[in-house]
Coordinates of C-alpha atoms (C1' of nucleotides) in Angstrom, one line a residue:
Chain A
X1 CA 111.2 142.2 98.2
X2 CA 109.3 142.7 101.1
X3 CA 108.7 140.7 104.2
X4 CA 112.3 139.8 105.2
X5 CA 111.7 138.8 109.3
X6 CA 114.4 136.6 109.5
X7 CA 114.2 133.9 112.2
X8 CA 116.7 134.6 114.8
X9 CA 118.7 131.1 114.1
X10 CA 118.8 132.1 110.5
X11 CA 120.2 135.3 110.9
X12 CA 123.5 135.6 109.4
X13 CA 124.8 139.1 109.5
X14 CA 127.8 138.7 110.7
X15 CA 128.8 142.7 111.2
X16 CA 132.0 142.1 108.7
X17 CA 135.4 143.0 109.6
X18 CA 137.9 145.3 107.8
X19 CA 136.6 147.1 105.0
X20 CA 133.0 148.4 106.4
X21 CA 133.4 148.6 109.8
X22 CA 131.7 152.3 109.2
X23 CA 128.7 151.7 108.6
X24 CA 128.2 152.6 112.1
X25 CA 130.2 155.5 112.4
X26 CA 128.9 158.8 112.7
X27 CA 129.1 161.0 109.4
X28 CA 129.9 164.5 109.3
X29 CA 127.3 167.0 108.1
X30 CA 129.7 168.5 105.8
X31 CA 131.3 165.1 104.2
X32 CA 129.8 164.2 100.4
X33 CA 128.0 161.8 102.4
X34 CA 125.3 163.7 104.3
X35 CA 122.8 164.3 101.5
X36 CA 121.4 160.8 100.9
X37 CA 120.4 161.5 97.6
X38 CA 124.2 162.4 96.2
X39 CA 124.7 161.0 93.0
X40 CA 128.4 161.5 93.3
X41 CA 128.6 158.8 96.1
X42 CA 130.8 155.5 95.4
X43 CA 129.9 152.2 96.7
X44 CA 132.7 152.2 99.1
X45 CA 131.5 155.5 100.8
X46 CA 127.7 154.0 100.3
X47 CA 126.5 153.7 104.0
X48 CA 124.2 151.0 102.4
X49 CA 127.2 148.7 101.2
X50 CA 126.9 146.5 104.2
X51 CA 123.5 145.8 103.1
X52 CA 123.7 145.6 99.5
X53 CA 127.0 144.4 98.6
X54 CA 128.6 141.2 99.3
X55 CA 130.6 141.1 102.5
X56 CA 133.2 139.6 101.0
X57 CA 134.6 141.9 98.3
X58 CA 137.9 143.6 98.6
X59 CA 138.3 147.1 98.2
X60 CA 140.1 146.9 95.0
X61 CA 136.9 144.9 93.8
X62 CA 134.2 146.7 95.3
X63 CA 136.1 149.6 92.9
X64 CA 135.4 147.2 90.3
X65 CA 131.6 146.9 90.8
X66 CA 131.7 150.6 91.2
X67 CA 132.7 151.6 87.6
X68 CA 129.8 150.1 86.8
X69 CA 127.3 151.2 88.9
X70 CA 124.9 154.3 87.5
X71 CA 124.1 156.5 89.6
X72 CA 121.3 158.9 88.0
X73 CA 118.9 162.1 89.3
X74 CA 116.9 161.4 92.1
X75 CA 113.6 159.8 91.1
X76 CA 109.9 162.1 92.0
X77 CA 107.1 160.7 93.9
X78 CA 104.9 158.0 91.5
X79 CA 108.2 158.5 88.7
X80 CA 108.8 155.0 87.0
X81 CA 111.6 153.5 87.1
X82 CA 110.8 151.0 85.1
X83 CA 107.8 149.9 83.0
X84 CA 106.4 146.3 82.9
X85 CA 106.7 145.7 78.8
X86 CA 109.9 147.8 79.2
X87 CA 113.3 146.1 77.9
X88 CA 115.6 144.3 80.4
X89 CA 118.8 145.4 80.8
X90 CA 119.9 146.5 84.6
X91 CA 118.7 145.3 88.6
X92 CA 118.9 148.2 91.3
X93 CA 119.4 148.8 94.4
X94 CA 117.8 151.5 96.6
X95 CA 119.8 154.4 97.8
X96 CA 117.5 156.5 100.0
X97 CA 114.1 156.7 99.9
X98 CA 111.3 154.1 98.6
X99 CA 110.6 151.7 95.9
X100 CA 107.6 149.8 95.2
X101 CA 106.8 146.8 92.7
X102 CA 104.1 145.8 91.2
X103 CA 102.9 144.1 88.2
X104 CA 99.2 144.6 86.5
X105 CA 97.0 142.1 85.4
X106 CA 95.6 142.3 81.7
X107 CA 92.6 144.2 83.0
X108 CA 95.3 146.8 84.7
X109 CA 94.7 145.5 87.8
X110 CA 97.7 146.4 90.0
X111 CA 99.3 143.7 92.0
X112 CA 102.2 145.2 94.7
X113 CA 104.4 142.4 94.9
X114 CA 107.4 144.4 97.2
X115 CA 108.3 147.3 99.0
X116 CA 111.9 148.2 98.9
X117 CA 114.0 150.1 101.3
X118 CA 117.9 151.5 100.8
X119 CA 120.3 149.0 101.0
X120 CA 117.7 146.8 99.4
X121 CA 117.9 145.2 95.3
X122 CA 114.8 145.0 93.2
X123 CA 114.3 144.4 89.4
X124 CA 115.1 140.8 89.3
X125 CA 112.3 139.3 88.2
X126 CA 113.4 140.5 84.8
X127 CA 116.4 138.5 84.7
X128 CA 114.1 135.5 83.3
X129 CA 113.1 137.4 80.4
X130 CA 113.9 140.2 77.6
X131 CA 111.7 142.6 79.5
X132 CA 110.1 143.5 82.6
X133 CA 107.0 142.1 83.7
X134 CA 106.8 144.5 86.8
X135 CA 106.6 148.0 87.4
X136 CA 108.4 149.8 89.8
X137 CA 107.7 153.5 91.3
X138 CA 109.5 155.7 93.7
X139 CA 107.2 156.2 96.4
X140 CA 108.8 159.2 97.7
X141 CA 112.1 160.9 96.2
X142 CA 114.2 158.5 95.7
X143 CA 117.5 157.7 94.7
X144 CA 118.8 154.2 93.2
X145 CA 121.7 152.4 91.6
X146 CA 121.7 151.5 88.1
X147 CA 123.7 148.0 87.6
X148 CA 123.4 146.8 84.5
X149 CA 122.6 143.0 84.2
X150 CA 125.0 141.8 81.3
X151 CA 128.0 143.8 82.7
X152 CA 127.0 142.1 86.4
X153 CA 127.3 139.1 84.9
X154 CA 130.4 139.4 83.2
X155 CA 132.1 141.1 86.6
X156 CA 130.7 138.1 88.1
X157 CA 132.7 135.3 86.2
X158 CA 135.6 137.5 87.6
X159 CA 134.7 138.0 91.0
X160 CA 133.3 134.6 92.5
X161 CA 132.7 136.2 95.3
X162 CA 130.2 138.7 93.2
X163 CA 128.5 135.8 91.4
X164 CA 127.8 133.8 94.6
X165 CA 126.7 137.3 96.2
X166 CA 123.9 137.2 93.4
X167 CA 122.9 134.2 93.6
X168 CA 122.0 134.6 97.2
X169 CA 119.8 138.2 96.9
X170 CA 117.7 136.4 94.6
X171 CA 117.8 133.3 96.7
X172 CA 116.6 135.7 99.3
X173 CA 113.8 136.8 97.0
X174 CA 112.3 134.2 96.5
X175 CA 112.4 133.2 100.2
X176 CA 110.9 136.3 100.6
X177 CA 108.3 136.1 98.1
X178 CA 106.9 132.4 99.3
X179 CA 106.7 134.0 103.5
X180 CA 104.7 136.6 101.6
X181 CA 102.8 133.6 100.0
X182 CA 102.8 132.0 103.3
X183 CA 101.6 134.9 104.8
X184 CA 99.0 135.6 102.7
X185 CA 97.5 132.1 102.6
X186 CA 97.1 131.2 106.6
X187 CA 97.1 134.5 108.2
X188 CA 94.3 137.0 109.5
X189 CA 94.1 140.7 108.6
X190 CA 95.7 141.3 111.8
X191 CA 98.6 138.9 111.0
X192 CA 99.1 140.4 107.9
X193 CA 99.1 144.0 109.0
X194 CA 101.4 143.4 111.9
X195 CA 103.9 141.3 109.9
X196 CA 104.6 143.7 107.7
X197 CA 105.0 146.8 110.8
X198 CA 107.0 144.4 112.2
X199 CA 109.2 143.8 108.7
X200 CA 109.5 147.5 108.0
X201 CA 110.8 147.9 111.4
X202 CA 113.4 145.4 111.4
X203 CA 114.7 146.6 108.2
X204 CA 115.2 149.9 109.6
X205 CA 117.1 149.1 112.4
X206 CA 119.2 147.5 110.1
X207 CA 119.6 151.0 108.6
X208 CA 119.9 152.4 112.3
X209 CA 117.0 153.8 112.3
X210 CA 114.5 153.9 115.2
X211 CA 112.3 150.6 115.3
X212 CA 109.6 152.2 116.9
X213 CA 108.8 155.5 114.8
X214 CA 109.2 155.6 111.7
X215 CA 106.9 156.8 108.7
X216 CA 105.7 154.1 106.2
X217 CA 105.9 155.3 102.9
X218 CA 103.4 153.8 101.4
X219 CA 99.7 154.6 101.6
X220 CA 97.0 152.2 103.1
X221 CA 95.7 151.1 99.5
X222 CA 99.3 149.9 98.7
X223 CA 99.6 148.1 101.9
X224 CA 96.0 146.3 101.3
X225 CA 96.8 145.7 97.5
X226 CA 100.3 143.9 98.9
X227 CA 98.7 142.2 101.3
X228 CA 95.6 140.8 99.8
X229 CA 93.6 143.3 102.0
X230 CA 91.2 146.3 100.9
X231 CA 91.7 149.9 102.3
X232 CA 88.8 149.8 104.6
X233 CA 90.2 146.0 106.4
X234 CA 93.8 148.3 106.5
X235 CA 92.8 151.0 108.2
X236 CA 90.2 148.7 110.5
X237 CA 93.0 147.0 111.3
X238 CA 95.3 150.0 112.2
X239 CA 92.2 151.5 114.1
X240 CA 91.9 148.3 116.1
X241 CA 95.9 148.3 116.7
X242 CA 95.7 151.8 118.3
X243 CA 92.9 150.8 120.6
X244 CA 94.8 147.9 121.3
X245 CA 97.5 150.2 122.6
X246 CA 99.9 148.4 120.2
X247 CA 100.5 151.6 118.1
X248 CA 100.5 155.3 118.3
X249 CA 98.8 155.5 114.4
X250 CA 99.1 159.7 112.5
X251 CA 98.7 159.2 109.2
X252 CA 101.5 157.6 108.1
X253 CA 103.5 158.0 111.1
X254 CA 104.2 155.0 113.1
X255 CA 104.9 154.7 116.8
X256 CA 105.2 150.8 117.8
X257 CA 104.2 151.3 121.6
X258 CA 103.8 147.2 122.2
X259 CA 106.4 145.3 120.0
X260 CA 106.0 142.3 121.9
X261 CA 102.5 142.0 121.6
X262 CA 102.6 143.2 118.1
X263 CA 105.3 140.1 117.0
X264 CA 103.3 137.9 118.9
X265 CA 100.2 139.0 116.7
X266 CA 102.9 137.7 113.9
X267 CA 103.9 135.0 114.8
X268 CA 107.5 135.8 115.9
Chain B
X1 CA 103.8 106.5 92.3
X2 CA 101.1 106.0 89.8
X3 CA 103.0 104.3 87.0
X4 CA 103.7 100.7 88.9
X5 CA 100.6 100.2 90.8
X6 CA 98.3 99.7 87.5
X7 CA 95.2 99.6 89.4
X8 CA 93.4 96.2 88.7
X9 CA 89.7 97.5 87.5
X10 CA 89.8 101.5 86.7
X11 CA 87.7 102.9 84.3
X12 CA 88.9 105.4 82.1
X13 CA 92.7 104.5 82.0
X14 CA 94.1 108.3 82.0
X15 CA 97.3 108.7 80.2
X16 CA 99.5 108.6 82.7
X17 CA 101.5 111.5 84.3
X18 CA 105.5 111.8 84.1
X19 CA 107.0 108.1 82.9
X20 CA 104.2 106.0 80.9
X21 CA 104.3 108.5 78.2
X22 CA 107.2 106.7 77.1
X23 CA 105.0 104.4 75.3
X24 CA 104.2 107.0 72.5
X25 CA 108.2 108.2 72.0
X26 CA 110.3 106.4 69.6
X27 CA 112.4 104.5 72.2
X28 CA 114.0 101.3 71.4
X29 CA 113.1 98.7 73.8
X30 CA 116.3 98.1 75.5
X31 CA 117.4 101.8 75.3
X32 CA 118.9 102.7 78.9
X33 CA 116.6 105.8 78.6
X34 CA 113.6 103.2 79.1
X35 CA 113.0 103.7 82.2
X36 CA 112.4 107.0 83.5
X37 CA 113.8 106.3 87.3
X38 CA 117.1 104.8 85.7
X39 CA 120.2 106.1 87.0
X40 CA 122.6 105.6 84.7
X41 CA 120.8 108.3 82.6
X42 CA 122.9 110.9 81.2
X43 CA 121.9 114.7 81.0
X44 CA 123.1 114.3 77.5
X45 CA 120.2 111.8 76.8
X46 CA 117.4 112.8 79.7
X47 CA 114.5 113.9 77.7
X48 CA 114.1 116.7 80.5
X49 CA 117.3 118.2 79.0
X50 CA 115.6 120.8 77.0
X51 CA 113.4 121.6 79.9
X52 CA 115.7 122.1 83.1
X53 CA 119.2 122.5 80.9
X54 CA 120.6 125.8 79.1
X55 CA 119.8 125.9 75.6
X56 CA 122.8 127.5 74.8
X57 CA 125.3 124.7 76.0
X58 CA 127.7 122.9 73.8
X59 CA 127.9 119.6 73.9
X60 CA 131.0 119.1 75.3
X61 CA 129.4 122.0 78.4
X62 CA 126.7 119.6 79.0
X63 CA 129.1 116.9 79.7
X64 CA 130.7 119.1 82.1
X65 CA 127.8 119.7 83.5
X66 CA 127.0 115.6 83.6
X67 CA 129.9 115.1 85.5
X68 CA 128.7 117.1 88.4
X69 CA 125.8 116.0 88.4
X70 CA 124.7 113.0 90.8
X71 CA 121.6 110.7 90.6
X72 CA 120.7 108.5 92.8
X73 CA 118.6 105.7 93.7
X74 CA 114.6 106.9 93.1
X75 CA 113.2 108.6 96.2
X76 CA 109.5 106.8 97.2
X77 CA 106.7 108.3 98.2
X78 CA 107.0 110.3 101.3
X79 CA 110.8 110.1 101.2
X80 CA 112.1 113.1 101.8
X81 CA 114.8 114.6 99.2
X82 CA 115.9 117.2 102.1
X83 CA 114.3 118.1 105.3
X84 CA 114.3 121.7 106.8
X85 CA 117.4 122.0 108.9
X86 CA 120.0 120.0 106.8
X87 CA 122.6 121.5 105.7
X88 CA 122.4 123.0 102.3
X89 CA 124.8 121.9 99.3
X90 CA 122.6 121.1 97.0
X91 CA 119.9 122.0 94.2
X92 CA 117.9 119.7 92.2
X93 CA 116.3 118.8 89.3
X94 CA 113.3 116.5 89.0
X95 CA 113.5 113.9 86.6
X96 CA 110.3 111.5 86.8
X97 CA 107.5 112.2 89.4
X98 CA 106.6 114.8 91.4
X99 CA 108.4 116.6 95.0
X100 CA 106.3 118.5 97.3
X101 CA 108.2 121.7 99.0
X102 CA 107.4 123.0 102.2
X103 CA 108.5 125.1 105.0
X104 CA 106.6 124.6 108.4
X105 CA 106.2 126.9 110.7
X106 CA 107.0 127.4 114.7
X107 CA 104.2 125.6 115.1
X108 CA 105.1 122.5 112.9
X109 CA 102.2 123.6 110.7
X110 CA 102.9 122.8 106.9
X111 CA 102.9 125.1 104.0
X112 CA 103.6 124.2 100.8
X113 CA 105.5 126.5 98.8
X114 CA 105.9 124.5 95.1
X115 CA 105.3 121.7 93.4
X116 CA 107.8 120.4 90.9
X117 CA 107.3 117.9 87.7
X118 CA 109.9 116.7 85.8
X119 CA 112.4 118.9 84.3
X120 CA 111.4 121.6 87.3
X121 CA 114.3 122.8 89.1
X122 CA 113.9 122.9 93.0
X123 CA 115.8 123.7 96.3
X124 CA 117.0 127.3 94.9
X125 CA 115.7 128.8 97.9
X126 CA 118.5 126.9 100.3
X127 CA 121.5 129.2 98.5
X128 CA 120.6 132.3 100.4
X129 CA 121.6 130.4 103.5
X130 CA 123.8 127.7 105.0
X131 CA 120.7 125.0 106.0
X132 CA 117.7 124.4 104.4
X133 CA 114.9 126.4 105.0
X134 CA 112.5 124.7 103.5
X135 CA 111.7 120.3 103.2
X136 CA 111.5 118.2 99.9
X137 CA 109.3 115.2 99.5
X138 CA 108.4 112.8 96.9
X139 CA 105.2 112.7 96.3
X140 CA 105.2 109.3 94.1
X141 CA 108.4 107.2 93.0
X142 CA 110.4 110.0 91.8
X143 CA 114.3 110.4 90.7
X144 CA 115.7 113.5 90.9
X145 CA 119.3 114.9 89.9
X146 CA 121.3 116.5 92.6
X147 CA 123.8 119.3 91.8
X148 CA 126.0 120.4 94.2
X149 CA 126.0 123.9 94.6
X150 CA 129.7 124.6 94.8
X151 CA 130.7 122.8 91.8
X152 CA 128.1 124.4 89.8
X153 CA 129.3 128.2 90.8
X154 CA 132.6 126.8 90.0
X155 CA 131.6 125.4 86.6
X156 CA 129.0 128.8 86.4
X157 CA 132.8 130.8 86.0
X158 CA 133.8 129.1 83.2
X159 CA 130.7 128.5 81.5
X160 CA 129.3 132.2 81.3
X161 CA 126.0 130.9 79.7
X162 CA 125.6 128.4 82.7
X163 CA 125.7 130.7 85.0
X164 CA 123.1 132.7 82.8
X165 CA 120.8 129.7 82.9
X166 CA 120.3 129.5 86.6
X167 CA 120.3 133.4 87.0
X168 CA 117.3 132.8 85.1
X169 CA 116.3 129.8 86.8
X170 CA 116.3 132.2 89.9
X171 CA 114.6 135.1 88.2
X172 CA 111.7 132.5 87.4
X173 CA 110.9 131.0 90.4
X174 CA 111.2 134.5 91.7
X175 CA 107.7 135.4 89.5
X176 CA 106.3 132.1 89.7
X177 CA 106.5 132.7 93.6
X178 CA 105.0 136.6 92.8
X179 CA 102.1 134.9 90.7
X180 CA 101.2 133.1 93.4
X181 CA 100.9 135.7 96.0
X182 CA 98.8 137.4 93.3
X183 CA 97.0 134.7 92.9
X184 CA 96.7 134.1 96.8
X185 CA 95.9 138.1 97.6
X186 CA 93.4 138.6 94.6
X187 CA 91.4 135.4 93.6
X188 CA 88.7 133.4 94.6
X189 CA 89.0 129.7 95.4
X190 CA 87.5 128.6 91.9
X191 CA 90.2 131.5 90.4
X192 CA 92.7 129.2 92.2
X193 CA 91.8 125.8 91.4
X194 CA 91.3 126.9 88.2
X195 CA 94.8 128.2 87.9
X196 CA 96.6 125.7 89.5
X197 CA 95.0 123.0 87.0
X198 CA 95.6 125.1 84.2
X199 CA 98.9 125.6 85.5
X200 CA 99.4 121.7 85.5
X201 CA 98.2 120.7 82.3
X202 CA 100.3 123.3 80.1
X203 CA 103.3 121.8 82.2
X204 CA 102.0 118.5 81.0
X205 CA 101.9 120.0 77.7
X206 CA 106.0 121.0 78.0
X207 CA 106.7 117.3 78.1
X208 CA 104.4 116.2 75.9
X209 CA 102.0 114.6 77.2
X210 CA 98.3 115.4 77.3
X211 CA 97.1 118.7 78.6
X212 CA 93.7 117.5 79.1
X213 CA 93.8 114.3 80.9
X214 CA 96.0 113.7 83.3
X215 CA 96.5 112.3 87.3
X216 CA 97.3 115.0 90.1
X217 CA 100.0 113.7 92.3
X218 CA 99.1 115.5 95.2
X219 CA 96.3 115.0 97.5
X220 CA 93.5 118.1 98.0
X221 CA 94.8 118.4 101.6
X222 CA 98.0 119.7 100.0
X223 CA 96.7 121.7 97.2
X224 CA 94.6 123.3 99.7
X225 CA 97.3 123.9 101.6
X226 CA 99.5 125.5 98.7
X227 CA 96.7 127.8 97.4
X228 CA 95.5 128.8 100.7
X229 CA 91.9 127.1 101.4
X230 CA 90.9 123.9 103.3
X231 CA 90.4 120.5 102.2
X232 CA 86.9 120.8 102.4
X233 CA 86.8 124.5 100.2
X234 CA 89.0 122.5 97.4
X235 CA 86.6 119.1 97.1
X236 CA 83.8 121.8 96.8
X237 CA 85.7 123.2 93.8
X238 CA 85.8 120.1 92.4
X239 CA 82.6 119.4 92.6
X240 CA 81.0 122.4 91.4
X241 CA 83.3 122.4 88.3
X242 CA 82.2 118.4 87.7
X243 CA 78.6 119.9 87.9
X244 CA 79.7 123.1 85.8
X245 CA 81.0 120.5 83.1
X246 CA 84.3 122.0 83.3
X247 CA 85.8 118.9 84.1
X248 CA 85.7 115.4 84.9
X249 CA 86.7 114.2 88.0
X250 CA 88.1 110.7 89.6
X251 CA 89.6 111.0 92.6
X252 CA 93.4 112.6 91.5
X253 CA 92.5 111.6 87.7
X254 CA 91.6 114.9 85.8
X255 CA 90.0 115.5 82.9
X256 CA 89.6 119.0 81.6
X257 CA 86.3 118.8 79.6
X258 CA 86.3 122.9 78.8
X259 CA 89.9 124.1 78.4
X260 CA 88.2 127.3 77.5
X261 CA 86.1 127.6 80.5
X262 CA 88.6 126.7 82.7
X263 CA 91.0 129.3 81.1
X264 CA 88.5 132.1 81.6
X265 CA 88.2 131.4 85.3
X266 CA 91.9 131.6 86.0
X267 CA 92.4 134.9 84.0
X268 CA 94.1 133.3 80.6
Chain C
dC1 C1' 85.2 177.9 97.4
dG2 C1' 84.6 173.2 95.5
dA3 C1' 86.8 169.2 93.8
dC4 C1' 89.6 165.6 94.7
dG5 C1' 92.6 162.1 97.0
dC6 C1' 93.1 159.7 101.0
dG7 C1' 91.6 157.7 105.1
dT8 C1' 88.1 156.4 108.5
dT9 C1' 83.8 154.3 110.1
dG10 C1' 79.2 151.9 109.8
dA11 C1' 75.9 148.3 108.2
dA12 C1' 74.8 144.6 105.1
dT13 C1' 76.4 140.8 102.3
dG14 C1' 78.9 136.8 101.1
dT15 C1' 82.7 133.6 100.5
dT16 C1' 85.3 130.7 103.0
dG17 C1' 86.4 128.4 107.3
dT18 C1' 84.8 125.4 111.0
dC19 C1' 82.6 121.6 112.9
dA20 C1' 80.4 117.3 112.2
dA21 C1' 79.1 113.3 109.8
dA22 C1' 79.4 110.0 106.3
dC23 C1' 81.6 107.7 102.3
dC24 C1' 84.9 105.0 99.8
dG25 C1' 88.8 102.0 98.9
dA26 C1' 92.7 99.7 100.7
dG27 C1' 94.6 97.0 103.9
dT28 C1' 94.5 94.0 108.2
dG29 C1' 93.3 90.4 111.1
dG30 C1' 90.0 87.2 112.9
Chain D
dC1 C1' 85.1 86.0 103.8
dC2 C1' 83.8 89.5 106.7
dA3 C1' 84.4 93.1 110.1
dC4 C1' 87.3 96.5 111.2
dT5 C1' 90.2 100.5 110.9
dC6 C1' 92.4 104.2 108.6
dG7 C1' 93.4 108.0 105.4
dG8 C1' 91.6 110.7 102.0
dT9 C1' 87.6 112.7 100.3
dT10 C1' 82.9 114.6 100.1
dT11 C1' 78.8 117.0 101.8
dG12 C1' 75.9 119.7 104.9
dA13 C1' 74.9 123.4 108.4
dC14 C1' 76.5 127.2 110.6
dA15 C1' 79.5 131.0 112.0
dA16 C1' 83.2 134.2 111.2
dC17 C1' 85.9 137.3 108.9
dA18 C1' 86.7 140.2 105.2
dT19 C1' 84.4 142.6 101.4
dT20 C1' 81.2 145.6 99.5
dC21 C1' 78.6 149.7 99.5
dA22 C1' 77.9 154.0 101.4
dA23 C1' 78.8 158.1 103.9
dC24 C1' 81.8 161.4 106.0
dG25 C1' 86.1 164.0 107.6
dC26 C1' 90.2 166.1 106.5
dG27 C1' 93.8 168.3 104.0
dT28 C1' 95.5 170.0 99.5
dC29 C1' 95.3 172.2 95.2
dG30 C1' 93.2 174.3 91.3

DNA sequence: CGACGCGTTGAATGTTGTCAAACCGAGTGG
DNA sequence: CCACTCGGTTTGACAACATTCAACGCGTCG
């Protein structure tokens, strides 16, 4: 889900040795990699393996996940990828683009409870039961892998390694979800707002991507809804920011111009 | 806890939380099972077994699952099961009373992330990492069951529907911790008071014991805490459903006098 | 062009937090 | 036995922050 900041004690991304050393390489524009949307892509090629799959796997198990990975078209702006009500059967993982969850109340009152970025797993939440109880929408083309729950769990009697890999994402989840919890019951507007910049940041320099600039792809209702805020306390908030000289706000184009004083503002 | 200290002259003697409901079961008198803090207990005969163990287990599984499984002397109140540093290996189950979670911030201040009643699984958000992230304290004389983490992914490999059972453990605490950010980021502080009670009577109801009267083990300064309002915003609450006849109020001893009314407010 | 979605800004309202005081029961020590 | 403290709880008065309601700007698309 969403608000990953990880303390820097906690942090444990230790950049692996061996099999993914890549991730940092630079990729050709004519290798099968460059369009981040290509179905065709393995895991093992995946730039976001070191994010999404467990550090430990072998190659010749990695393969292994990989045959059961699906890998489908691209997904349109506002297209489903699942429906709350819909049957369980698979988690994913973000490829390119941007996913957001969210469940709806019985008057259809829309909850967002995460953003998800590439590299990043969402669906889980369905494990406990025979279907979902969220929703989740590409927020902008996007492209995701398909891993279907029963053969995960099967693979992962197999591979320890796999099963202790999934135990920890949704240990992570739920870390994740009780910060947002956290967040949401002791912080300010300000708090709120600047945690999550500072979030989306972090996660993509993990991509290496610029921590600075970057465009948030989600619009200022989502980022209220998620954060227990309305639109017009969003955007106040952004305005104030900008006078505040701690962003460069167009749209939904970001330039973080003071990230001290904007992790300060959350707590970091 | 509130089982041993009878208090010498309370009025309306609530049926007591967790262990007196013993009296209404068909135990024999010098069953080991008698007393809920006993530690001989085996999962085999916990009455909790339905409640934090996989339905699907054989019976020769479960005593696999016994044998890893350790219990110690009952925690008191205030003890702490695990503080925020230690070094995970551990998950637990709660098998009388009632454990507080927390995390704390940089600044030492407190937020509570769960409660737990008996048969409630807790400490699944250490696995992501090697320490604890978050504390455990009793919050009345309270035995727990401690399962070692490693043995159950070892025992998760060869029991595939053991390893389903706490993927689904996972999944749930994942939505119980997304209900509560709902919960946190769209309702009022009646909405969550509401809930929470609501919330605490139907687990009541799991373990059979009454869903309408019943004692709250944790002060108002921590349920304020957990559904983000002040100690002072909560005993308001209180008050104004006492007045609203919703329910009836002595210090932690609840009685829900409109289960209906109540429902409404939290959404049901 | 006009309608619409999205974002911004302003003014008024209100729920909750803050500060302060007092209560109550339990435990302690004179 | 009483006075005392202490933690947990309750209540009141006031202030603050976010919401609500309203209007407007801007770009896109029919």
């Amino acid at each position: 889900m969403g608000l990953s900041i990880v303390k820097p004690h906690v942090k444990p991304q230790p950049l692996q040795s061996g099999s993914l050393s890549f991730a940092s390489t630079k990729m050709t524009a004519m290798s099968n990699q460059s369009c981040p949307h290509n179905q065709a892509m393995s895991c093992g090629d995946c730039r976001m393996k070191s994010l999404c799959l467990p550090l430990a796997l072998e190659i010749e198990d990695v393969e292994k996940l990989d045959k059961i990975v699906q890998r489908g078209r691209p997904f349109q702006k506002d297209e489903y990828i699942y429906r709350s009500g819909d049957k369980f059967h698979s988690i994913f993982a973000v490829r390119s683009g941007a996913i957001k969850a969210f469940t709806a109340d019985d008057e259809g009152v829309e909850q967002v409870t995460g953003f998800y970025l590439p590299g990043e797993v969402f669906g889980m939440d369905g494990i406990a039961h025979t279907d979902h109880i969220s929703s989740a929408v590409s927020l902008e083309t996007s492209s995701v892998c398909e891993i279907p729950f029963h053969r995960l769990e099967e693979l992962s009697i197999t591979l320890p390694s796999l099963q202790r890999h999934f135990f920890k994402l949704m240990s992570q989840e739920i870390t994740n979800d009780q910060h947002l919890a956290t967040l949401l019951s002791k912080n300010s507007a300000d708090e709120r707002v600047a945690t999550l910049l500072i979030s989306i940041s972090a996660r993509n320099a993990k991509r290496n991507l610029s921590e600075q600039r970057f465009r948030l792809p989600m619009s200022r209702a989502d980022i209220g809804n998620y954060m227990g805020l309305t639109v017009e306390t969003v955007s106040r908030v952004f305005s104030r920011f900008q006078k505040q000289q701690l962003l460069q706000v167009d749209k939904k184009e970001i330039e973080i111009l003071d990230m001290d004083g904007l992790k300060e503002l959350a707590n970091i």
